[in-house]
Short mmCIF file of C-alpha atoms in Angstrom, two decimals:
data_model
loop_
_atom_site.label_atom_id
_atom_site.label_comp_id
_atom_site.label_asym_id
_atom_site.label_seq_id
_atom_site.Cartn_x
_atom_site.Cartn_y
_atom_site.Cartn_z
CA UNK A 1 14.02 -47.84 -99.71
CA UNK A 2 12.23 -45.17 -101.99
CA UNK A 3 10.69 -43.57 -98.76
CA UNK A 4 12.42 -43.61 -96.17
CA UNK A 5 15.92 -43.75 -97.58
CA UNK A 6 15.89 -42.00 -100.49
CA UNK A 7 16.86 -44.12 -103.28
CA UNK A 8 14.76 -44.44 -105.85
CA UNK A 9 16.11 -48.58 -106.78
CA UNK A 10 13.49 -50.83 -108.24
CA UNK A 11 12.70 -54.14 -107.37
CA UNK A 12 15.32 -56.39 -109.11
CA UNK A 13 17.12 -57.38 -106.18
CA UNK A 14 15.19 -57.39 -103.69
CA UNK A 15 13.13 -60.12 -105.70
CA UNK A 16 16.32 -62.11 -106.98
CA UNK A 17 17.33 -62.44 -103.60
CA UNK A 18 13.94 -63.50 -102.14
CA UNK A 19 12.26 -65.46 -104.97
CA UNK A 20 14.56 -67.35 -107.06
CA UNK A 21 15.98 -71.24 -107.00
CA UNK A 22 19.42 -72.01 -107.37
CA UNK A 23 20.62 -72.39 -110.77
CA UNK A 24 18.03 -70.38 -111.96
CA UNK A 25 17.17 -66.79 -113.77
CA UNK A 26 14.04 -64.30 -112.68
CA UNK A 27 12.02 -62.90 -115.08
CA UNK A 28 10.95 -59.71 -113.46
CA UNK A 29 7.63 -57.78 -114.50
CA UNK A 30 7.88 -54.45 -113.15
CA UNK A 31 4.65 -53.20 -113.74
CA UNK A 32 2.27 -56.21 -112.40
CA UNK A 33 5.21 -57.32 -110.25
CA UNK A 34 4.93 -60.79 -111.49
CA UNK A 35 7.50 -63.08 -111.87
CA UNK A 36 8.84 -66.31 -113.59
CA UNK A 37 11.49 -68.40 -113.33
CA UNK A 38 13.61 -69.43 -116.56
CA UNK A 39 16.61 -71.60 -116.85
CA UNK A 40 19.76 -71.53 -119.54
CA UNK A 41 19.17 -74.84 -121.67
CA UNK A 42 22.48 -76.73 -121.74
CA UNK A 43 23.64 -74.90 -118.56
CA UNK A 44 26.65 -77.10 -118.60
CA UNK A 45 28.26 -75.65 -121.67
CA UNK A 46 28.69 -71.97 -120.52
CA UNK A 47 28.66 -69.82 -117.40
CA UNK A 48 27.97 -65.96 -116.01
CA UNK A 49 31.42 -64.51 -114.62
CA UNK A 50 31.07 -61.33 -112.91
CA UNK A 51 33.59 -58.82 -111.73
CA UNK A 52 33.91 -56.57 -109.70
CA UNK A 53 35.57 -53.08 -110.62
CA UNK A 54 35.73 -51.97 -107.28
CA UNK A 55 34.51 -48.50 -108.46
CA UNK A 56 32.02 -47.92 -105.48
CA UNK A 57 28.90 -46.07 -106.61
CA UNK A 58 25.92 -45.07 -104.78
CA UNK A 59 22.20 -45.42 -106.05
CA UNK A 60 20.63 -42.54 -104.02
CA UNK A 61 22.64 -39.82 -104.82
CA UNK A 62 24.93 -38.84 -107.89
CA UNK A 63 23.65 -39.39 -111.27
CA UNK A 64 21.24 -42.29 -110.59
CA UNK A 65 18.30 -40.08 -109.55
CA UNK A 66 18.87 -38.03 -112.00
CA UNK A 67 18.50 -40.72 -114.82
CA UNK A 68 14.99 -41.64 -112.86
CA UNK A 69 13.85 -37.81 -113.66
CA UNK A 70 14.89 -37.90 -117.04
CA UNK A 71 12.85 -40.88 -118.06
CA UNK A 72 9.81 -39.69 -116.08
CA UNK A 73 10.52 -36.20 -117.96
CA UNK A 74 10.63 -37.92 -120.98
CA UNK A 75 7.34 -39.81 -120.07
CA UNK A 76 5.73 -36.55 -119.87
CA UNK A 77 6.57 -35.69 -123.04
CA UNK A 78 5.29 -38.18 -124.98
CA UNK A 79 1.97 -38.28 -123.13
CA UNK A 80 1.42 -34.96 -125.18
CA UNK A 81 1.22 -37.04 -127.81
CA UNK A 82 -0.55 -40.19 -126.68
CA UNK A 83 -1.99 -40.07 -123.51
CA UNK A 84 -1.88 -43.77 -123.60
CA UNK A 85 1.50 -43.80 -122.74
CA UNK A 86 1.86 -44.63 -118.96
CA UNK A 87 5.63 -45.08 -118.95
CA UNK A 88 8.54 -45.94 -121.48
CA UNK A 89 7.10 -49.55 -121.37
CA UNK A 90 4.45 -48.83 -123.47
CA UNK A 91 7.00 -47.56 -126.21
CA UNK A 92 7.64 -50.52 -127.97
CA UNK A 93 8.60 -48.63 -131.96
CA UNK A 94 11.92 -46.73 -132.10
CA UNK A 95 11.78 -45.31 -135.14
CA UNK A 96 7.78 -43.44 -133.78
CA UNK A 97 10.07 -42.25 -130.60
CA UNK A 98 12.34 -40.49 -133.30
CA UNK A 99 9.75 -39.19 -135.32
CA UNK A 100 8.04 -37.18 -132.22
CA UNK A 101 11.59 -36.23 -131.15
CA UNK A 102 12.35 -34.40 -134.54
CA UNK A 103 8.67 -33.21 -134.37
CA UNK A 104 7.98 -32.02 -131.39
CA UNK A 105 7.13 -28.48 -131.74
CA UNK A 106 7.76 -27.44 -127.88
CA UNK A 107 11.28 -27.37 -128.10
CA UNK A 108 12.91 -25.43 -125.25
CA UNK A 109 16.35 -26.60 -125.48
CA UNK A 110 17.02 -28.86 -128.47
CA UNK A 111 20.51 -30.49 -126.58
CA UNK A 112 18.47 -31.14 -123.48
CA UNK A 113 15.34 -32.51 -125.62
CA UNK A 114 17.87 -34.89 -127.32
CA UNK A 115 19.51 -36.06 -124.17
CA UNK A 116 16.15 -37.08 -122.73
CA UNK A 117 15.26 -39.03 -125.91
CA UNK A 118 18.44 -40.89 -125.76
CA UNK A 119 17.55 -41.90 -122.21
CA UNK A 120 14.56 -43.05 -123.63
CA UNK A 121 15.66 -45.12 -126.47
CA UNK A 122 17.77 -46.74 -123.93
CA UNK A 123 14.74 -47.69 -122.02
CA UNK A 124 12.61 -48.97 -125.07
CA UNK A 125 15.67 -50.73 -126.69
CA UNK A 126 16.48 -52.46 -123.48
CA UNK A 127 13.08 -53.35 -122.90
CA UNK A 128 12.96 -55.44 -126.46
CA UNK A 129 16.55 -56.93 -125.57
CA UNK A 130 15.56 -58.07 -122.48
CA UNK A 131 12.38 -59.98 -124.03
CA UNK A 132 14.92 -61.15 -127.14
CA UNK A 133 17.15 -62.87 -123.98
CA UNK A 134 14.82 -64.71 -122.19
CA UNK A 135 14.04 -66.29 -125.33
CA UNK A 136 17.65 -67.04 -126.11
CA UNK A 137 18.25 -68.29 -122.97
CA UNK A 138 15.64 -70.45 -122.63
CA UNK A 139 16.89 -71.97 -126.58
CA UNK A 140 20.46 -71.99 -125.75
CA UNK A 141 21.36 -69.35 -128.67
CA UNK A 142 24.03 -68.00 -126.66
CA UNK A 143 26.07 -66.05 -129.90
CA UNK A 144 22.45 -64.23 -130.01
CA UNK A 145 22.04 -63.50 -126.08
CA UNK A 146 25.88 -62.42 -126.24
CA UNK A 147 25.04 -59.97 -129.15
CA UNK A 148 22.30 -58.71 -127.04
CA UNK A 149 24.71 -58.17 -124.21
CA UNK A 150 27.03 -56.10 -126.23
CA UNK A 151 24.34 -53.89 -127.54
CA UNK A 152 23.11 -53.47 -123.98
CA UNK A 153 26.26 -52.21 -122.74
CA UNK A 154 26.56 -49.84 -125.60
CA UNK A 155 23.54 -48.29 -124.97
CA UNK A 156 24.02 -48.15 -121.65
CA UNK A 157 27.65 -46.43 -122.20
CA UNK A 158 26.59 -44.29 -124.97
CA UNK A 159 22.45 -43.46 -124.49
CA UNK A 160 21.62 -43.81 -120.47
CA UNK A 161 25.22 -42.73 -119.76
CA UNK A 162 25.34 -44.98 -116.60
CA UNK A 163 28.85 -46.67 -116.99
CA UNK A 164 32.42 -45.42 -116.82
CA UNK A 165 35.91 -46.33 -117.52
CA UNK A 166 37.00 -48.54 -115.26
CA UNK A 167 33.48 -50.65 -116.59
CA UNK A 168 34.25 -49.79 -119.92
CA UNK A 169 37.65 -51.14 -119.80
CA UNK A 170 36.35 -54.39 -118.21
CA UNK A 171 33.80 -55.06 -120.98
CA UNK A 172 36.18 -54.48 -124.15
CA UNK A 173 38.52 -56.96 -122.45
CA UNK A 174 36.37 -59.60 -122.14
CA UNK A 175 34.56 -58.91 -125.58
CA UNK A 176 38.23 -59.20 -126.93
CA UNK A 177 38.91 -62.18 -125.31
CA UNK A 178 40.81 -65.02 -127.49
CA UNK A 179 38.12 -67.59 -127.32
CA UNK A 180 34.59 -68.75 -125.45
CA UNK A 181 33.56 -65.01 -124.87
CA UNK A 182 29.75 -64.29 -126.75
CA UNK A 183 29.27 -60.97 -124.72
CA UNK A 184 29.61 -58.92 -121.68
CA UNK A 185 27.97 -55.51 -120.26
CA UNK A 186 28.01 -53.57 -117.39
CA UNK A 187 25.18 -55.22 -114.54
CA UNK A 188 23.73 -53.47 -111.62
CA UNK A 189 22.62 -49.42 -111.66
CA UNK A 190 25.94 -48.47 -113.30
CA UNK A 191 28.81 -45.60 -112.44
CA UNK A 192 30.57 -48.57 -111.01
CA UNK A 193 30.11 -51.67 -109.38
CA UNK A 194 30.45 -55.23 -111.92
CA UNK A 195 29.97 -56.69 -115.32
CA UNK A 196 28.63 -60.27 -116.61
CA UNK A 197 30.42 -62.08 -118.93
CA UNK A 198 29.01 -65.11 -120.54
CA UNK A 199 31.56 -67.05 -121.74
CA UNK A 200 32.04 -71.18 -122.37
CA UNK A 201 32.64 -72.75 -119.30
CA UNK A 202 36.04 -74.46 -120.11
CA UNK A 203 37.50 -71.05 -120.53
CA UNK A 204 36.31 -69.35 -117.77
CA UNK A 205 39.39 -69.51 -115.29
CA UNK A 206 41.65 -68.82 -118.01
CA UNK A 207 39.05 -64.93 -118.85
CA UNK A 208 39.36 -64.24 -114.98
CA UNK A 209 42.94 -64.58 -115.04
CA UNK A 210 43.38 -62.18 -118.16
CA UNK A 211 40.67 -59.81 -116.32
CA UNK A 212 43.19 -59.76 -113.60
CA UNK A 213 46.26 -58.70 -115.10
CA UNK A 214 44.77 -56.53 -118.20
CA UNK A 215 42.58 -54.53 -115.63
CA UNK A 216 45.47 -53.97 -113.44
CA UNK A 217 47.47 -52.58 -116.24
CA UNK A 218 45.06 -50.48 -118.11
CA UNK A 219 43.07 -49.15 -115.04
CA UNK A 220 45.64 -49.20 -112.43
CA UNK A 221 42.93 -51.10 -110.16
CA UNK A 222 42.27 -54.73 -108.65
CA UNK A 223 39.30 -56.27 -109.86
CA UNK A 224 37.35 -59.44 -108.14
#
């Protein structure tokens, strides 16, 4: 897909789809390509709902590659100051990812050097989250791995930049939702497409049913 058509995707579905067991999760690892398969503890108790904005996006062309060149733009810069860096993964410290920001002396355009940094925090942040959840799911903390999928979303809204209204809309519903909600975010490359909620599994029907109408009303849209 990167070759010969274009889009510069990753590897997330293509392994979901080939290497995991039903009623399980993949653990991807992007850089040595290994994987592992986890399960929710108590999977009984609460269930994934996704839906579908029907906002069509497309991952090889629009914003997408353009969030690919900011992170490997970013990359570059902060091999200038440890050329052990070989991508974002090996950022693991916010706060030393603000400190070269503010002191990086090769400033050519401070809004543009701030831009990529938030695309980076993104990356490093979402990196720790997504080690924090596999942890959480494997324990059953589910008001902790719904925390982690609100802050996900937010970052994704607010630093990467990948989501949109109609998403946006989606996610405050179900995050406002009377009762069984612990989090939802925006899932897949963004600018459209779904969100995952997890929710308790005796008040699912009743959250897709509020999706329904609320979504139709505030985004003038049908949602799946």
């Amino acid at each position: 897909e990167n070759k010969w058509c274009y889009s510069p995707c990753g590897i997330m579905d293509q392994y979901v789809s080939s290497a995991t067991s039903e009623n399980a999760m993949l653990f991807i690892d992007c850089r040595s390509y290994e994987y592992e398969e986890i399960c929710m503890k108590q999977p009984n108790t609460v269930v994934l709902v996704i839906t579908n904005s029907n906002v069509k996006h497309s991952i090889g062309s629009g914003e997408y590659p353009v969030r690919v060149q900011q992170c490997q733009r970013v990359t570059q810069l902060l091999q200038q100051h440890n050329n052990k860096i070989e991508s974002l993964r090996d950022v693991t410290d916010i706060e030393i990812l603000e400190s070269i920001k503010n002191n990086d002396k090769n400033k050519d355009d401070d809004d543009d050097i701030d831009v990529l940094f938030r695309r980076a925090r993104h990356a490093v942040s979402e990196n720790a989250r997504t080690l924090q959840s596999k942890s959480c799911i494997e324990s059953g903390d589910w008001v902790r791995l719904g925390q982690l999928m609100n802050d996900s979303h937010a970052s994704m809204r607010d630093d990467y930049e990948v989501s949109c209204t109609e998403i946006d809309i989606l996610v405050e519903l179900a995050q406002n939702f009377d009762d069984g909600v612990y989090g939802s975010r925006l899932t897949g490359g963004g600018f459209g497409g779904c969100t995952v909620t997890l929710v308790e599994k005796n008040q699912a029907d009743a959250l897709m049913e509020y999706l329904k109408v609320e979504y139709k009303s505030k985004a003038d849209k049908e949602c799946e």
